[in-house]
CSV table of N, CA and C in Angstrom, one decimal:
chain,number,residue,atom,x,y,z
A,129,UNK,N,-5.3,99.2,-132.8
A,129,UNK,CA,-6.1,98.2,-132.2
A,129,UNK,C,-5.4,96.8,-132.5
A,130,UNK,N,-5.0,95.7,-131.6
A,130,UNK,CA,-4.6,94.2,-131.9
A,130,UNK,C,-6.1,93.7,-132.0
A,131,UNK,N,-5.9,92.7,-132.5
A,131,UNK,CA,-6.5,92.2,-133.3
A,131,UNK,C,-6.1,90.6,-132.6
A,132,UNK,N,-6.8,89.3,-132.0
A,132,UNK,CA,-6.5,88.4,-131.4
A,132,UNK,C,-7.4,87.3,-132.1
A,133,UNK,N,-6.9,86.2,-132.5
A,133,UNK,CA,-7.6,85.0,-132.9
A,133,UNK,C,-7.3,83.8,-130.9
A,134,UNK,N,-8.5,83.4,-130.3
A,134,UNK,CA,-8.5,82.3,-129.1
A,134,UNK,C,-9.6,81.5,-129.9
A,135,UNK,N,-9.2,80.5,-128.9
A,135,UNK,CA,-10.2,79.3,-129.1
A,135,UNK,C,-10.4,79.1,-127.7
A,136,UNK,N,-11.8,78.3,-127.9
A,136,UNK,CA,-12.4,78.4,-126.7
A,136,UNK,C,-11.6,78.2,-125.3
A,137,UNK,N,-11.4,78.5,-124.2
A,137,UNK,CA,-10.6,78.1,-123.0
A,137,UNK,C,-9.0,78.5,-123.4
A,138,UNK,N,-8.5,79.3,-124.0
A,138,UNK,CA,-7.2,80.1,-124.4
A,138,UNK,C,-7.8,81.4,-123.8
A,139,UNK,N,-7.2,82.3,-123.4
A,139,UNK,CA,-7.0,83.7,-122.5
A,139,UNK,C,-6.1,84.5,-123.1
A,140,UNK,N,-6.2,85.7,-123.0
A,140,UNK,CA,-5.2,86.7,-122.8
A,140,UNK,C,-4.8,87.9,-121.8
A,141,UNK,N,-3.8,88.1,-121.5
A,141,UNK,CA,-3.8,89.0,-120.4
A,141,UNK,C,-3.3,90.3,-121.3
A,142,UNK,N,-4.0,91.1,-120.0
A,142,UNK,CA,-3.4,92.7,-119.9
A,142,UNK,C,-2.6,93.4,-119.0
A,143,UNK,N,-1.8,93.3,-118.9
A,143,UNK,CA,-0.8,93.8,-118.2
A,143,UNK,C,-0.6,92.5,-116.6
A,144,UNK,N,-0.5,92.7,-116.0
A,144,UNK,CA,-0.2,91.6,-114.9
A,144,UNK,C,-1.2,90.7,-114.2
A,145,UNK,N,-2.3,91.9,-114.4
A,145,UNK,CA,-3.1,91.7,-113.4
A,145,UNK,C,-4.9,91.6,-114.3
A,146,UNK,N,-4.8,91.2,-115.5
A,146,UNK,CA,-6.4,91.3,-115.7
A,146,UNK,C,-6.3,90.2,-116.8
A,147,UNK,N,-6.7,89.1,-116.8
A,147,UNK,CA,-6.8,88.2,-117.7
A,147,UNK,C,-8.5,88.1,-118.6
A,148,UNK,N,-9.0,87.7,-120.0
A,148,UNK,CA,-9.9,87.6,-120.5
A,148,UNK,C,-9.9,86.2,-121.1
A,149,UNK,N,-10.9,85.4,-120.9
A,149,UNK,CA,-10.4,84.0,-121.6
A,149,UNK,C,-11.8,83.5,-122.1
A,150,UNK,N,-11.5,82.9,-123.5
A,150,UNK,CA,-13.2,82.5,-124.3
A,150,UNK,C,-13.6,81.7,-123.7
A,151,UNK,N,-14.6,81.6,-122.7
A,151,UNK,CA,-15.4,79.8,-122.2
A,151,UNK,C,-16.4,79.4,-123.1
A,152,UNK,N,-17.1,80.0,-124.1
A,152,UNK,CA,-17.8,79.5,-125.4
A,152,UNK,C,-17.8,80.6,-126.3
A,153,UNK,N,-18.1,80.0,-127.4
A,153,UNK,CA,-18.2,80.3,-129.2
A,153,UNK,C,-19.3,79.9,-129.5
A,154,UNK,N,-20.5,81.0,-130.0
A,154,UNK,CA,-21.8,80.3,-130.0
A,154,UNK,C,-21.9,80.4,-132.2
A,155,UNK,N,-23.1,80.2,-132.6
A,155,UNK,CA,-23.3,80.6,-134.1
A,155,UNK,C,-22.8,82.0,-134.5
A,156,UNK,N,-23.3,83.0,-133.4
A,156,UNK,CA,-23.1,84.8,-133.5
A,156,UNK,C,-22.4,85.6,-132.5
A,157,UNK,N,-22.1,84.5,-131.5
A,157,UNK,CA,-21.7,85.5,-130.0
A,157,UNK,C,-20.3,84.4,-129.7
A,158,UNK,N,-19.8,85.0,-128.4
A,158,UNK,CA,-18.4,84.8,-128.1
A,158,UNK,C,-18.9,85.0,-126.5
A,159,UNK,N,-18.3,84.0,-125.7
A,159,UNK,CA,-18.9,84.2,-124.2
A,159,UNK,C,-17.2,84.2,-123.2
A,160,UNK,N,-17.1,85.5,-122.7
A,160,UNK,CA,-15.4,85.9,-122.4
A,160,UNK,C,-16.0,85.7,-120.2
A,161,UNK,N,-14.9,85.3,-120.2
A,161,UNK,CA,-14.6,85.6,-118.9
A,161,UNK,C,-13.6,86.4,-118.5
A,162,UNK,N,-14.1,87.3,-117.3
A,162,UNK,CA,-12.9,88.3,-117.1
A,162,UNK,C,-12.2,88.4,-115.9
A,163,UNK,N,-11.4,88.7,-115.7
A,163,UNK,CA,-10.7,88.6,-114.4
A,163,UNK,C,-10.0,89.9,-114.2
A,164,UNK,N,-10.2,90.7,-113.3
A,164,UNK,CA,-9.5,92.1,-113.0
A,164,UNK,C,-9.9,92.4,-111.8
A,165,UNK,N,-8.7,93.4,-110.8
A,165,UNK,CA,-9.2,93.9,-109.9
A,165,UNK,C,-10.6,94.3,-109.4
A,166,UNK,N,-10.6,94.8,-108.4
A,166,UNK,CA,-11.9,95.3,-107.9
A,166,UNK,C,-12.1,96.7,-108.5
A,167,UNK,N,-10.8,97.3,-108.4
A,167,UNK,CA,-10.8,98.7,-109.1
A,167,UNK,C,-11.0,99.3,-110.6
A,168,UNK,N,-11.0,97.9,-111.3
A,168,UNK,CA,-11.2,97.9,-112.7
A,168,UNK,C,-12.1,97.9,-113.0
A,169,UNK,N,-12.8,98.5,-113.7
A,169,UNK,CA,-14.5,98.8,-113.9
A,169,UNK,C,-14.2,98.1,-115.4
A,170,UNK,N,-15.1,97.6,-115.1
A,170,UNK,CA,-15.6,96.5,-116.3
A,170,UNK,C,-17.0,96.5,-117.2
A,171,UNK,N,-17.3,97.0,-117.9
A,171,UNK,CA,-18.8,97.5,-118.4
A,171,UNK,C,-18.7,97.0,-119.8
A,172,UNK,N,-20.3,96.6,-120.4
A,172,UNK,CA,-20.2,96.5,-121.3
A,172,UNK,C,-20.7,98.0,-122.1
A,173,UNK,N,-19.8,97.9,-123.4
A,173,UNK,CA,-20.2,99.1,-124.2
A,173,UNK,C,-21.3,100.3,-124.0
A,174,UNK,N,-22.1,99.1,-124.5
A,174,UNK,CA,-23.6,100.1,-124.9
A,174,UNK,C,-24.1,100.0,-123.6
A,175,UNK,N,-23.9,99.9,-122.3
A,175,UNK,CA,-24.5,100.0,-121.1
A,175,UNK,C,-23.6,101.8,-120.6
A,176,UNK,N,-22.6,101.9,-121.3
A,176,UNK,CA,-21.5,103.1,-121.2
A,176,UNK,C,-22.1,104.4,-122.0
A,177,UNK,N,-22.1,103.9,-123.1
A,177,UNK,CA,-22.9,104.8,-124.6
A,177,UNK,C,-24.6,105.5,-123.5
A,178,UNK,N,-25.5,104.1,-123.2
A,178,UNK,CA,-26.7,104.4,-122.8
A,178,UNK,C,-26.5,105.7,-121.8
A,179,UNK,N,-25.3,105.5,-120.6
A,179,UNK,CA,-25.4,106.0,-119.6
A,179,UNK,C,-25.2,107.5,-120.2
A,180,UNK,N,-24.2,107.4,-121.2
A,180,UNK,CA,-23.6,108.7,-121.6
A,180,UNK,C,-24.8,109.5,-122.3
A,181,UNK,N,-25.8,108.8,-123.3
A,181,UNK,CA,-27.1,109.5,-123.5
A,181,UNK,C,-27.9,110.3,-122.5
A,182,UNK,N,-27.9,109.4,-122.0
A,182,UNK,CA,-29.3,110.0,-120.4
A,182,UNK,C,-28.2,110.8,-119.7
A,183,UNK,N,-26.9,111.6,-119.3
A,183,UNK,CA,-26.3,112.0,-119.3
A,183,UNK,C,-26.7,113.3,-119.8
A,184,UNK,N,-26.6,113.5,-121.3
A,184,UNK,CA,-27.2,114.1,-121.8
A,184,UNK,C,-28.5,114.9,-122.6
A,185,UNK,N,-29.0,113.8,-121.9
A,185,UNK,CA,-30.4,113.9,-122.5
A,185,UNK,C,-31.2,114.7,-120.9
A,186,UNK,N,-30.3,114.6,-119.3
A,186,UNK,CA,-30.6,115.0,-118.4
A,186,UNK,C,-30.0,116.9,-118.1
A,187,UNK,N,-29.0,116.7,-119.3
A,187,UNK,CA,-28.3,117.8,-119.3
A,187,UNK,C,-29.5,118.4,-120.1
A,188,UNK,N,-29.7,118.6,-121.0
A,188,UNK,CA,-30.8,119.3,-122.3
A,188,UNK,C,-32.1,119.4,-121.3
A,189,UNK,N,-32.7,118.1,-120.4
A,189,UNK,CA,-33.8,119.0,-119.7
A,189,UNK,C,-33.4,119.7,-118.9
A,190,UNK,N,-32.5,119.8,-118.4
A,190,UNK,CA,-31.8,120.5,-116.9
A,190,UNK,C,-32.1,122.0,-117.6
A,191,UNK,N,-31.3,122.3,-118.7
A,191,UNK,CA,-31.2,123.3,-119.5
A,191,UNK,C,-32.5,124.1,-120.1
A,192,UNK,N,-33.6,122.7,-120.1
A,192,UNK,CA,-34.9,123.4,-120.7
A,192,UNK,C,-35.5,124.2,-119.7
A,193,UNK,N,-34.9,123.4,-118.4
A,193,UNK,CA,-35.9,123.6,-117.2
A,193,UNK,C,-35.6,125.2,-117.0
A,194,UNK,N,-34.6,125.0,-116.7
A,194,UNK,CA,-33.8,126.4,-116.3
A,194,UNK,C,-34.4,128.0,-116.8
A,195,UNK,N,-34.1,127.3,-118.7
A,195,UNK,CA,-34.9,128.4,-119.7
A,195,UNK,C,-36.4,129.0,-119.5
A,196,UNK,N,-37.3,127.7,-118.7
A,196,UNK,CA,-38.8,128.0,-118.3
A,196,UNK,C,-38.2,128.9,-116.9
A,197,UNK,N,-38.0,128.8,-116.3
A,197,UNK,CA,-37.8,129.3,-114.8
A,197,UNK,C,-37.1,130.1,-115.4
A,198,UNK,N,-36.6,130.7,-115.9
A,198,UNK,CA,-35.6,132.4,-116.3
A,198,UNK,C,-37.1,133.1,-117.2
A,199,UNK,N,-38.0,132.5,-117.9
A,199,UNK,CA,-38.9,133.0,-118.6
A,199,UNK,C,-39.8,133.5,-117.9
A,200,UNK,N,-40.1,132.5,-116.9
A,200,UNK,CA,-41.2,132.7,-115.6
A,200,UNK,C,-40.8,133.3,-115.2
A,201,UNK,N,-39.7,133.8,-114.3
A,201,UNK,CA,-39.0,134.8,-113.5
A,201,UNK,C,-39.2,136.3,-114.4
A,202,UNK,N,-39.0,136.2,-115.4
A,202,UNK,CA,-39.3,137.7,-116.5
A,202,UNK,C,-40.4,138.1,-116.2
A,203,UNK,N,-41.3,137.3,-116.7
A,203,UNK,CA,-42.9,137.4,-117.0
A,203,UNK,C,-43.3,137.9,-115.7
A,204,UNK,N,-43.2,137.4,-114.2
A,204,UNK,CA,-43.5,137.5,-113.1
A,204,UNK,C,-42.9,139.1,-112.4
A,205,UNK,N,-41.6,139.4,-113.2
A,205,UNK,CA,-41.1,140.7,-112.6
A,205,UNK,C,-41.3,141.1,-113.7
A,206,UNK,N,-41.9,141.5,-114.5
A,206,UNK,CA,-42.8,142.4,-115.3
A,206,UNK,C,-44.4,142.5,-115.1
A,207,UNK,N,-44.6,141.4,-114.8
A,207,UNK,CA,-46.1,142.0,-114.0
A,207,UNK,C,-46.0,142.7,-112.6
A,208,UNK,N,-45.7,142.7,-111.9
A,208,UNK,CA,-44.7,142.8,-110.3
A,208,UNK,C,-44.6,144.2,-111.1
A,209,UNK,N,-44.0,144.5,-112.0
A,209,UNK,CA,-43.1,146.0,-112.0
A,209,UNK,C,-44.6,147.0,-113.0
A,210,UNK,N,-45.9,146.4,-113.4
A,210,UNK,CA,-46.7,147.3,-113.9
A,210,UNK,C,-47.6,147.4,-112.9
A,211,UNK,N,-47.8,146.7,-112.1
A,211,UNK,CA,-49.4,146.7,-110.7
A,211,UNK,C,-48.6,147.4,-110.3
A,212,UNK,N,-49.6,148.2,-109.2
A,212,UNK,CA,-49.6,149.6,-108.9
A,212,UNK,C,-50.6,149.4,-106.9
């Protein structure tokens, strides 16, 4: 990991094409501007983390669901297989 000391209105670039530069320094926060292609997906963190949750949190019900409908399907072709 580098590690960068800017002051407000000082930037840095990443490779040719994507610049980051401080436009304010508040008491707790740091306010960056970014510059990068269109193809550069740009996200903050915890909007990445969140997505990655529900993600999986859609995978676990997908999985719950599935387990009811495989249980239901038993139950239903076991009654099905005792009526006469």
């Amino acid at each position: 990991m580098l590690i960068l000391q800017r002051k407000k209105n000082e930037a840095i670039r990443i490779g040719d094409d994507i610049r980051i530069m401080v436009t304010d320094v508040g008491s707790d926060s740091v306010r960056l501007a970014i510059e990068a292609p269109a193809q550069v997906r740009v996200l903050r963190e915890e909007l990445m983390e969140a997505a990655a949750e529900n993600r999986r949190s859609a995978d676990v019900s997908r999985r719950g669901l599935e387990k009811l409908l495989h249980m239901m399907n038993q139950q239903g072709q076991e009654g099905a297989s005792g009526e006469k």
